[in-house]
Amino acid sequence: KQEVTQIPAALSVPEGENLVLNCSFTDSAIYNLQWFRQDPGKGLTSLLLIQSSQREQTSGRLNASLDKSSGRSTLYIAASQPGDSATYLCAVGTGANNLFFGTGTRLTVIP
Amino acid sequence: NAGVMQNPRHLVRRRGQEARLRCSPMKGHSHVYWYRQLPEEGLKFMVYLQKENIIDESGMPKERFSAEFPKEGPSILRIQQVVRGDSAAYFCASSRFGPAGDEQFFGPGTRLTVL
């Protein structure tokens, strides 16, 4: 059964710092991996989708990488801003009919 | 192009009542997924539906829970005789194609509180 782990569970950084969020998964037979952002009491906003054949995806200050063989993905956020404060979720899509989610990393960017 | 719509956003029920959660997928999407997020836990898959068909309900409790996606209208997740443990955020997602490799877009969720 696929298990997704995100480390660290919480992270506080000063504004302007670059940071990396980590995601690992136990079964490398995945179709894709998605990174989401969830604000308190809100829904999920899709940030980046990486297909299994891809190594990375970029959107603005965000860059996500995927190493399928080692079961890892990272989300890199450049020049962090207070508005980036949220919980970041990693989810993998497999042959099953659903996404498997990690429990998230709660990010706080301090002005 | 409106995103995934869910209503109500907040729902309060007393133990033993029924809860009905609605989800309208994005335009052009015929695949709907329901997930549940318990307090301080990650999202867990419940059920996957296409129009008029339940494809996979492996994550849905066998009792009290049911889901449908009729030919016309939104998908509905129904919880009968709610208990306090049903209190959670319920998220709906949709995709244009099947789950394999396609991006899923999420709605804002329905937060169910059982008193």
mmCIF file of N, CA and C in Angstrom, chain B:
data_model
loop_
_atom_site.group_PDB
_atom_site.id
_atom_site.type_symbol
_atom_site.label_atom_id
_atom_site.label_comp_id
_atom_site.label_asym_id
_atom_site.label_seq_id
_atom_site.Cartn_x
_atom_site.Cartn_y
_atom_site.Cartn_z
ATOM 1 N N ASN B 1 -14.442 30.012 -16.364
ATOM 2 C CA ASN B 1 -14.710 28.596 -16.111
ATOM 3 C C ASN B 1 -14.694 28.355 -14.604
ATOM 4 N N ALA B 2 -15.869 28.169 -14.025
ATOM 5 C CA ALA B 2 -15.970 27.994 -12.592
ATOM 6 C C ALA B 2 -15.239 26.729 -12.187
ATOM 7 N N GLY B 3 -14.685 26.760 -10.983
ATOM 8 C CA GLY B 3 -14.011 25.594 -10.458
ATOM 9 C C GLY B 3 -15.001 24.601 -9.900
ATOM 10 N N VAL B 4 -14.503 23.674 -9.100
ATOM 11 C CA VAL B 4 -15.362 22.689 -8.457
ATOM 12 C C VAL B 4 -16.169 23.391 -7.364
ATOM 13 N N MET B 5 -17.463 23.169 -7.377
ATOM 14 C CA MET B 5 -18.338 23.825 -6.411
ATOM 15 C C MET B 5 -18.831 22.786 -5.403
ATOM 16 N N GLN B 6 -18.835 23.179 -4.160
ATOM 17 C CA GLN B 6 -19.385 22.319 -3.114
ATOM 18 C C GLN B 6 -20.339 23.131 -2.249
ATOM 19 N N ASN B 7 -21.419 22.506 -1.856
ATOM 20 C CA ASN B 7 -22.304 23.152 -0.893
ATOM 21 C C ASN B 7 -23.030 22.110 -0.062
ATOM 22 N N PRO B 8 -23.355 22.448 1.185
ATOM 23 C CA PRO B 8 -23.006 23.725 1.792
ATOM 24 C C PRO B 8 -21.538 23.769 2.195
ATOM 25 N N ARG B 9 -21.044 24.922 2.534
ATOM 26 C CA ARG B 9 -19.664 25.028 2.991
ATOM 27 C C ARG B 9 -19.533 24.554 4.430
ATOM 28 N N HIS B 10 -20.547 24.795 5.201
ATOM 29 C CA HIS B 10 -20.575 24.354 6.599
ATOM 30 C C HIS B 10 -21.933 23.705 6.850
ATOM 31 N N LEU B 11 -21.902 22.605 7.599
ATOM 32 C CA LEU B 11 -23.135 21.863 7.876
ATOM 33 C C LEU B 11 -23.073 21.365 9.309
ATOM 34 N N VAL B 12 -24.100 21.662 10.062
ATOM 35 C CA VAL B 12 -24.179 21.198 11.445
ATOM 36 C C VAL B 12 -25.353 20.243 11.564
ATOM 37 N N ARG B 13 -25.107 19.090 12.115
ATOM 38 C CA ARG B 13 -26.156 18.087 12.306
ATOM 39 C C ARG B 13 -26.057 17.543 13.730
ATOM 40 N N ARG B 14 -27.194 17.097 14.232
ATOM 41 C CA ARG B 14 -27.222 16.392 15.507
ATOM 42 C C ARG B 14 -27.081 14.904 15.241
ATOM 43 N N ARG B 15 -26.592 14.218 16.221
ATOM 44 C CA ARG B 15 -26.425 12.770 16.083
ATOM 45 C C ARG B 15 -27.735 12.117 15.641
ATOM 46 N N GLY B 16 -27.633 11.234 14.674
ATOM 47 C CA GLY B 16 -28.808 10.525 14.183
ATOM 48 C C GLY B 16 -29.454 11.163 12.964
ATOM 49 N N GLN B 17 -29.104 12.420 12.657
ATOM 50 C CA GLN B 17 -29.663 13.064 11.481
ATOM 51 C C GLN B 17 -28.912 12.641 10.219
ATOM 52 N N GLU B 18 -29.413 13.098 9.095
ATOM 53 C CA GLU B 18 -28.783 12.796 7.812
ATOM 54 C C GLU B 18 -28.036 14.029 7.313
ATOM 55 N N ALA B 19 -26.911 13.787 6.664
ATOM 56 C CA ALA B 19 -26.156 14.873 6.040
ATOM 57 C C ALA B 19 -26.055 14.600 4.544
ATOM 58 N N ARG B 20 -26.324 15.648 3.751
ATOM 59 C CA ARG B 20 -26.191 15.543 2.287
ATOM 60 C C ARG B 20 -25.218 16.600 1.810
ATOM 61 N N LEU B 21 -24.149 16.156 1.160
ATOM 62 C CA LEU B 21 -23.121 17.048 0.678
ATOM 63 C C LEU B 21 -23.148 17.005 -0.852
ATOM 64 N N ARG B 22 -23.070 18.185 -1.460
ATOM 65 C CA ARG B 22 -23.196 18.266 -2.912
ATOM 66 C C ARG B 22 -21.904 18.749 -3.550
ATOM 67 N N CYS B 23 -21.654 18.240 -4.740
ATOM 68 C CA CYS B 23 -20.458 18.618 -5.473
ATOM 69 C C CYS B 23 -20.767 18.745 -6.948
ATOM 70 N N SER B 24 -20.462 19.904 -7.517
ATOM 71 C CA SER B 24 -20.588 20.103 -8.968
ATOM 72 C C SER B 24 -19.187 20.174 -9.547
ATOM 73 N N PRO B 25 -18.836 19.238 -10.436
ATOM 74 C CA PRO B 25 -17.472 19.226 -10.976
ATOM 75 C C PRO B 25 -17.247 20.391 -11.928
ATOM 76 N N MET B 26 -15.995 20.580 -12.286
ATOM 77 C CA MET B 26 -15.668 21.603 -13.273
ATOM 78 C C MET B 26 -16.342 21.258 -14.600
ATOM 79 N N LYS B 27 -16.608 22.264 -15.386
ATOM 80 C CA LYS B 27 -17.234 22.050 -16.690
ATOM 81 C C LYS B 27 -16.353 21.146 -17.532
ATOM 82 N N GLY B 28 -16.979 20.144 -18.139
ATOM 83 C CA GLY B 28 -16.235 19.223 -18.989
ATOM 84 C C GLY B 28 -15.609 18.052 -18.255
ATOM 85 N N HIS B 29 -15.730 18.042 -16.934
ATOM 86 C CA HIS B 29 -15.184 16.935 -16.142
ATOM 87 C C HIS B 29 -16.291 15.937 -15.831
ATOM 88 N N SER B 30 -15.994 14.653 -16.071
ATOM 89 C CA SER B 30 -17.009 13.637 -15.794
ATOM 90 C C SER B 30 -16.565 12.659 -14.725
ATOM 91 N N HIS B 31 -15.412 12.945 -14.081
ATOM 92 C CA HIS B 31 -14.893 12.063 -13.038
ATOM 93 C C HIS B 31 -14.885 12.826 -11.720
ATOM 94 N N VAL B 32 -15.483 12.238 -10.699
ATOM 95 C CA VAL B 32 -15.608 12.886 -9.395
ATOM 96 C C VAL B 32 -15.048 11.973 -8.313
ATOM 97 N N TYR B 33 -14.353 12.583 -7.377
ATOM 98 C CA TYR B 33 -13.737 11.855 -6.265
ATOM 99 C C TYR B 33 -14.133 12.562 -4.961
ATOM 100 N N TRP B 34 -14.397 11.779 -3.937
ATOM 101 C CA TRP B 34 -14.662 12.332 -2.608
ATOM 102 C C TRP B 34 -13.549 11.897 -1.660
ATOM 103 N N TYR B 35 -13.096 12.871 -0.853
ATOM 104 C CA TYR B 35 -12.067 12.627 0.149
ATOM 105 C C TYR B 35 -12.563 13.166 1.486
ATOM 106 N N ARG B 36 -12.046 12.594 2.557
ATOM 107 C CA ARG B 36 -12.399 13.077 3.892
ATOM 108 C C ARG B 36 -11.107 13.452 4.621
ATOM 109 N N GLN B 37 -11.170 14.581 5.313
ATOM 110 C CA GLN B 37 -10.024 15.024 6.108
ATOM 111 C C GLN B 37 -10.474 15.146 7.551
ATOM 112 N N LEU B 38 -10.026 14.192 8.368
ATOM 113 C CA LEU B 38 -10.324 14.256 9.789
ATOM 114 C C LEU B 38 -9.387 15.252 10.452
ATOM 115 N N PRO B 39 -9.777 15.809 11.596
ATOM 116 C CA PRO B 39 -8.928 16.796 12.256
ATOM 117 C C PRO B 39 -7.506 16.280 12.461
ATOM 118 N N GLU B 40 -6.554 17.077 12.065
ATOM 119 C CA GLU B 40 -5.124 16.774 12.240
ATOM 120 C C GLU B 40 -4.687 15.524 11.463
ATOM 121 N N GLU B 41 -5.436 15.141 10.464
ATOM 122 C CA GLU B 41 -5.037 14.003 9.626
ATOM 123 C C GLU B 41 -4.998 14.420 8.159
ATOM 124 N N GLY B 42 -4.385 13.568 7.348
ATOM 125 C CA GLY B 42 -4.342 13.840 5.913
ATOM 126 C C GLY B 42 -5.650 13.473 5.234
ATOM 127 N N LEU B 43 -5.778 13.859 3.984
ATOM 128 C CA LEU B 43 -6.968 13.509 3.214
ATOM 129 C C LEU B 43 -6.952 12.026 2.870
ATOM 130 N N LYS B 44 -8.107 11.412 3.016
ATOM 131 C CA LYS B 44 -8.244 9.984 2.712
ATOM 132 C C LYS B 44 -9.339 9.810 1.664
ATOM 133 N N PHE B 45 -9.041 9.012 0.668
ATOM 134 C CA PHE B 45 -9.980 8.724 -0.408
ATOM 135 C C PHE B 45 -11.201 7.980 0.104
ATOM 136 N N MET B 46 -12.361 8.362 -0.428
ATOM 137 C CA MET B 46 -13.577 7.656 -0.070
ATOM 138 C C MET B 46 -14.165 6.921 -1.281
ATOM 139 N N VAL B 47 -14.445 7.671 -2.369
ATOM 140 C CA VAL B 47 -15.178 7.063 -3.477
ATOM 141 C C VAL B 47 -14.869 7.814 -4.763
ATOM 142 N N TYR B 48 -14.917 7.070 -5.869
ATOM 143 C CA TYR B 48 -14.673 7.618 -7.217
ATOM 144 C C TYR B 48 -15.873 7.264 -8.085
ATOM 145 N N LEU B 49 -16.425 8.286 -8.748
ATOM 146 C CA LEU B 49 -17.614 8.083 -9.562
ATOM 147 C C LEU B 49 -17.435 8.711 -10.936
ATOM 148 N N GLN B 50 -18.053 8.098 -11.933
ATOM 149 C CA GLN B 50 -18.298 8.725 -13.202
ATOM 150 C C GLN B 50 -19.817 8.900 -13.306
ATOM 151 N N LYS B 51 -20.239 9.560 -14.347
ATOM 152 C CA LYS B 51 -21.675 9.818 -14.484
ATOM 153 C C LYS B 51 -22.469 8.513 -14.342
ATOM 154 N N GLU B 52 -23.350 8.487 -13.361
ATOM 155 C CA GLU B 52 -24.280 7.386 -13.107
ATOM 156 C C GLU B 52 -23.609 6.106 -12.627
ATOM 157 N N ASN B 53 -22.299 6.114 -12.425
ATOM 158 C CA ASN B 53 -21.626 4.883 -12.007
ATOM 159 C C ASN B 53 -20.678 5.136 -10.834
ATOM 160 N N ILE B 54 -20.700 4.209 -9.875
ATOM 161 C CA ILE B 54 -19.678 4.177 -8.842
ATOM 162 C C ILE B 54 -18.574 3.254 -9.337
ATOM 163 N N ILE B 55 -17.366 3.794 -9.473
ATOM 164 C CA ILE B 55 -16.259 3.012 -10.001
ATOM 165 C C ILE B 55 -15.476 2.346 -8.873
ATOM 166 N N ASP B 56 -15.261 3.079 -7.794
ATOM 167 C CA ASP B 56 -14.442 2.559 -6.706
ATOM 168 C C ASP B 56 -14.939 3.176 -5.412
ATOM 169 N N GLU B 57 -15.457 2.365 -4.514
ATOM 170 C CA GLU B 57 -15.922 2.867 -3.211
ATOM 171 C C GLU B 57 -15.142 2.219 -2.085
ATOM 172 N N SER B 58 -13.918 1.840 -2.368
ATOM 173 C CA SER B 58 -13.119 1.083 -1.407
ATOM 174 C C SER B 58 -12.778 1.865 -0.147
ATOM 175 N N GLY B 59 -12.825 3.198 -0.218
ATOM 176 C CA GLY B 59 -12.482 4.000 0.950
ATOM 177 C C GLY B 59 -13.683 4.475 1.751
ATOM 178 N N MET B 60 -14.852 4.075 1.336
ATOM 179 C CA MET B 60 -16.068 4.567 1.983
ATOM 180 C C MET B 60 -16.571 3.533 2.983
ATOM 181 N N PRO B 61 -16.922 3.965 4.199
ATOM 182 C CA PRO B 61 -17.489 3.019 5.169
ATOM 183 C C PRO B 61 -18.704 2.324 4.562
ATOM 184 N N LYS B 62 -18.850 1.052 4.869
ATOM 185 C CA LYS B 62 -19.903 0.266 4.227
ATOM 186 C C LYS B 62 -21.284 0.589 4.768
ATOM 187 N N GLU B 63 -21.339 1.101 5.960
ATOM 188 C CA GLU B 63 -22.631 1.435 6.551
ATOM 189 C C GLU B 63 -22.788 2.940 6.644
ATOM 190 N N ARG B 64 -23.966 3.404 6.430
ATOM 191 C CA ARG B 64 -24.412 4.782 6.601
ATOM 192 C C ARG B 64 -23.957 5.735 5.503
ATOM 193 N N PHE B 65 -22.951 5.373 4.746
ATOM 194 C CA PHE B 65 -22.429 6.269 3.713
ATOM 195 C C PHE B 65 -22.859 5.766 2.326
ATOM 196 N N SER B 66 -23.239 6.715 1.470
ATOM 197 C CA SER B 66 -23.526 6.377 0.080
ATOM 198 C C SER B 66 -23.196 7.579 -0.791
ATOM 199 N N ALA B 67 -22.974 7.315 -2.069
ATOM 200 C CA ALA B 67 -22.643 8.392 -3.000
ATOM 201 C C ALA B 67 -23.306 8.112 -4.328
ATOM 202 N N GLU B 68 -23.612 9.195 -5.037
ATOM 203 C CA GLU B 68 -24.182 9.063 -6.370
ATOM 204 C C GLU B 68 -23.722 10.230 -7.232
ATOM 205 N N PHE B 69 -23.785 10.013 -8.519
ATOM 206 C CA PHE B 69 -23.457 11.053 -9.502
ATOM 207 C C PHE B 69 -24.434 10.857 -10.649
ATOM 208 N N PRO B 70 -25.624 11.453 -10.548
ATOM 209 C CA PRO B 70 -26.671 11.216 -11.543
ATOM 210 C C PRO B 70 -26.340 11.844 -12.885
ATOM 211 N N LYS B 71 -27.107 11.446 -13.867
ATOM 212 C CA LYS B 71 -26.911 11.959 -15.215
ATOM 213 C C LYS B 71 -27.043 13.483 -15.240
ATOM 214 N N GLU B 72 -27.993 13.986 -14.508
ATOM 215 C CA GLU B 72 -28.178 15.432 -14.385
ATOM 216 C C GLU B 72 -27.983 15.841 -12.928
ATOM 217 N N GLY B 73 -27.289 16.929 -12.718
ATOM 218 C CA GLY B 73 -27.148 17.425 -11.365
ATOM 219 C C GLY B 73 -25.828 17.051 -10.720
ATOM 220 N N PRO B 74 -25.651 17.519 -9.480
ATOM 221 C CA PRO B 74 -24.368 17.326 -8.820
ATOM 222 C C PRO B 74 -24.192 15.910 -8.274
ATOM 223 N N SER B 75 -22.956 15.616 -7.900
ATOM 224 C CA SER B 75 -22.697 14.395 -7.142
ATOM 225 C C SER B 75 -23.107 14.655 -5.690
ATOM 226 N N ILE B 76 -23.625 13.629 -5.048
ATOM 227 C CA ILE B 76 -24.073 13.758 -3.665
ATOM 228 C C ILE B 76 -23.431 12.675 -2.816
ATOM 229 N N LEU B 77 -22.878 13.112 -1.687
ATOM 230 C CA LEU B 77 -22.390 12.194 -0.662
ATOM 231 C C LEU B 77 -23.389 12.262 0.484
ATOM 232 N N ARG B 78 -23.934 11.121 0.842
ATOM 233 C CA ARG B 78 -24.989 11.075 1.844
ATOM 234 C C ARG B 78 -24.511 10.275 3.043
ATOM 235 N N ILE B 79 -24.702 10.857 4.208
ATOM 236 C CA ILE B 79 -24.340 10.173 5.448
ATOM 237 C C ILE B 79 -25.594 10.063 6.297
ATOM 238 N N GLN B 80 -26.009 8.847 6.536
ATOM 239 C CA GLN B 80 -27.202 8.636 7.349
ATOM 240 C C GLN B 80 -26.821 8.438 8.808
ATOM 241 N N GLN B 81 -27.742 8.841 9.698
ATOM 242 C CA GLN B 81 -27.554 8.621 11.148
ATOM 243 C C GLN B 81 -26.154 9.034 11.590
ATOM 244 N N VAL B 82 -25.834 10.289 11.366
ATOM 245 C CA VAL B 82 -24.478 10.768 11.646
ATOM 246 C C VAL B 82 -24.107 10.569 13.112
ATOM 247 N N VAL B 83 -22.800 10.341 13.322
ATOM 248 C CA VAL B 83 -22.222 10.229 14.661
ATOM 249 C C VAL B 83 -21.115 11.261 14.775
ATOM 250 N N ARG B 84 -20.652 11.496 16.015
ATOM 251 C CA ARG B 84 -19.653 12.544 16.240
ATOM 252 C C ARG B 84 -18.381 12.281 15.426
ATOM 253 N N GLY B 85 -18.037 11.028 15.248
ATOM 254 C CA GLY B 85 -16.834 10.685 14.483
ATOM 255 C C GLY B 85 -16.904 11.042 13.013
ATOM 256 N N ASP B 86 -18.102 11.402 12.527
ATOM 257 C CA ASP B 86 -18.230 11.829 11.128
ATOM 258 C C ASP B 86 -17.824 13.287 10.947
ATOM 259 N N SER B 87 -17.615 14.010 12.038
ATOM 260 C CA SER B 87 -17.205 15.411 11.951
ATOM 261 C C SER B 87 -15.857 15.494 11.241
ATOM 262 N N ALA B 88 -15.831 16.206 10.137
ATOM 263 C CA ALA B 88 -14.626 16.273 9.305
ATOM 264 C C ALA B 88 -14.889 17.270 8.187
ATOM 265 N N ALA B 89 -13.829 17.502 7.406
ATOM 266 C CA ALA B 89 -13.995 18.259 6.158
ATOM 267 C C ALA B 89 -14.075 17.259 5.018
ATOM 268 N N TYR B 90 -15.072 17.417 4.184
ATOM 269 C CA TYR B 90 -15.274 16.523 3.048
ATOM 270 C C TYR B 90 -14.983 17.295 1.766
ATOM 271 N N PHE B 91 -14.024 16.798 1.023
ATOM 272 C CA PHE B 91 -13.612 17.471 -0.201
ATOM 273 C C PHE B 91 -14.009 16.644 -1.423
ATOM 274 N N CYS B 92 -14.412 17.367 -2.427
ATOM 275 C CA CYS B 92 -14.722 16.761 -3.711
ATOM 276 C C CYS B 92 -13.674 17.237 -4.712
ATOM 277 N N ALA B 93 -13.274 16.354 -5.606
ATOM 278 C CA ALA B 93 -12.356 16.716 -6.684
ATOM 279 C C ALA B 93 -12.923 16.206 -8.000
ATOM 280 N N SER B 94 -12.500 16.823 -9.090
ATOM 281 C CA SER B 94 -12.928 16.320 -10.392
ATOM 282 C C SER B 94 -11.752 16.313 -11.350
ATOM 283 N N SER B 95 -11.875 15.477 -12.374
ATOM 284 C CA SER B 95 -10.867 15.458 -13.431
ATOM 285 C C SER B 95 -11.562 15.247 -14.765
ATOM 286 N N ARG B 96 -10.891 15.677 -15.817
ATOM 287 C CA ARG B 96 -11.491 15.550 -17.146
ATOM 288 C C ARG B 96 -11.470 14.095 -17.610
ATOM 289 N N PHE B 97 -10.332 13.459 -17.417
ATOM 290 C CA PHE B 97 -10.182 12.069 -17.816
ATOM 291 C C PHE B 97 -10.130 11.210 -16.559
ATOM 292 N N GLY B 98 -9.680 9.984 -16.705
ATOM 293 C CA GLY B 98 -9.640 9.102 -15.554
ATOM 294 C C GLY B 98 -8.559 9.487 -14.584
ATOM 295 N N PRO B 99 -8.475 8.750 -13.461
ATOM 296 C CA PRO B 99 -7.530 9.121 -12.408
ATOM 297 C C PRO B 99 -6.074 8.894 -12.792
ATOM 298 N N ALA B 100 -5.801 8.000 -13.742
ATOM 299 C CA ALA B 100 -4.424 7.665 -14.062
ATOM 300 C C ALA B 100 -3.745 8.797 -14.818
ATOM 301 N N GLY B 101 -2.953 9.552 -14.125
ATOM 302 C CA GLY B 101 -2.159 10.585 -14.775
ATOM 303 C C GLY B 101 -2.828 11.933 -14.929
ATOM 304 N N ASP B 102 -4.124 12.036 -14.611
ATOM 305 C CA ASP B 102 -4.812 13.300 -14.844
ATOM 306 C C ASP B 102 -4.827 14.137 -13.568
ATOM 307 N N GLU B 103 -4.797 15.455 -13.744
ATOM 308 C CA GLU B 103 -4.798 16.355 -12.611
ATOM 309 C C GLU B 103 -6.176 16.408 -11.994
ATOM 310 N N GLN B 104 -6.221 16.399 -10.672
ATOM 311 C CA GLN B 104 -7.486 16.523 -9.969
ATOM 312 C C GLN B 104 -7.598 17.942 -9.401
ATOM 313 N N PHE B 105 -8.770 18.519 -9.559
ATOM 314 C CA PHE B 105 -9.045 19.860 -9.062
ATOM 315 C C PHE B 105 -10.044 19.742 -7.908
ATOM 316 N N PHE B 106 -9.736 20.448 -6.833
ATOM 317 C CA PHE B 106 -10.515 20.297 -5.613
ATOM 318 C C PHE B 106 -11.454 21.466 -5.377
ATOM 319 N N GLY B 107 -12.575 21.152 -4.744
ATOM 320 C CA GLY B 107 -13.502 22.166 -4.291
ATOM 321 C C GLY B 107 -13.102 22.696 -2.933
ATOM 322 N N PRO B 108 -13.874 23.670 -2.412
ATOM 323 C CA PRO B 108 -13.525 24.305 -1.132
ATOM 324 C C PRO B 108 -13.844 23.455 0.088
ATOM 325 N N GLY B 109 -14.590 22.365 -0.131
ATOM 326 C CA GLY B 109 -14.891 21.482 0.987
ATOM 327 C C GLY B 109 -16.178 21.823 1.701
ATOM 328 N N THR B 110 -16.734 20.824 2.359
ATOM 329 C CA THR B 110 -17.864 20.998 3.280
ATOM 330 C C THR B 110 -17.389 20.560 4.655
ATOM 331 N N ARG B 111 -17.518 21.450 5.611
ATOM 332 C CA ARG B 111 -17.115 21.122 6.972
ATOM 333 C C ARG B 111 -18.337 20.688 7.767
ATOM 334 N N LEU B 112 -18.351 19.412 8.104
ATOM 335 C CA LEU B 112 -19.484 18.827 8.812
ATOM 336 C C LEU B 112 -19.157 18.765 10.296
ATOM 337 N N THR B 113 -20.060 19.304 11.088
ATOM 338 C CA THR B 113 -19.943 19.227 12.540
ATOM 339 C C THR B 113 -21.153 18.478 13.064
ATOM 340 N N VAL B 114 -20.885 17.425 13.822
ATOM 341 C CA VAL B 114 -21.974 16.643 14.416
ATOM 342 C C VAL B 114 -22.001 16.923 15.917
ATOM 343 N N LEU B 115 -23.135 17.432 16.365
ATOM 344 C CA LEU B 115 -23.261 17.786 17.787
ATOM 345 C C LEU B 115 -23.719 16.600 18.624
#
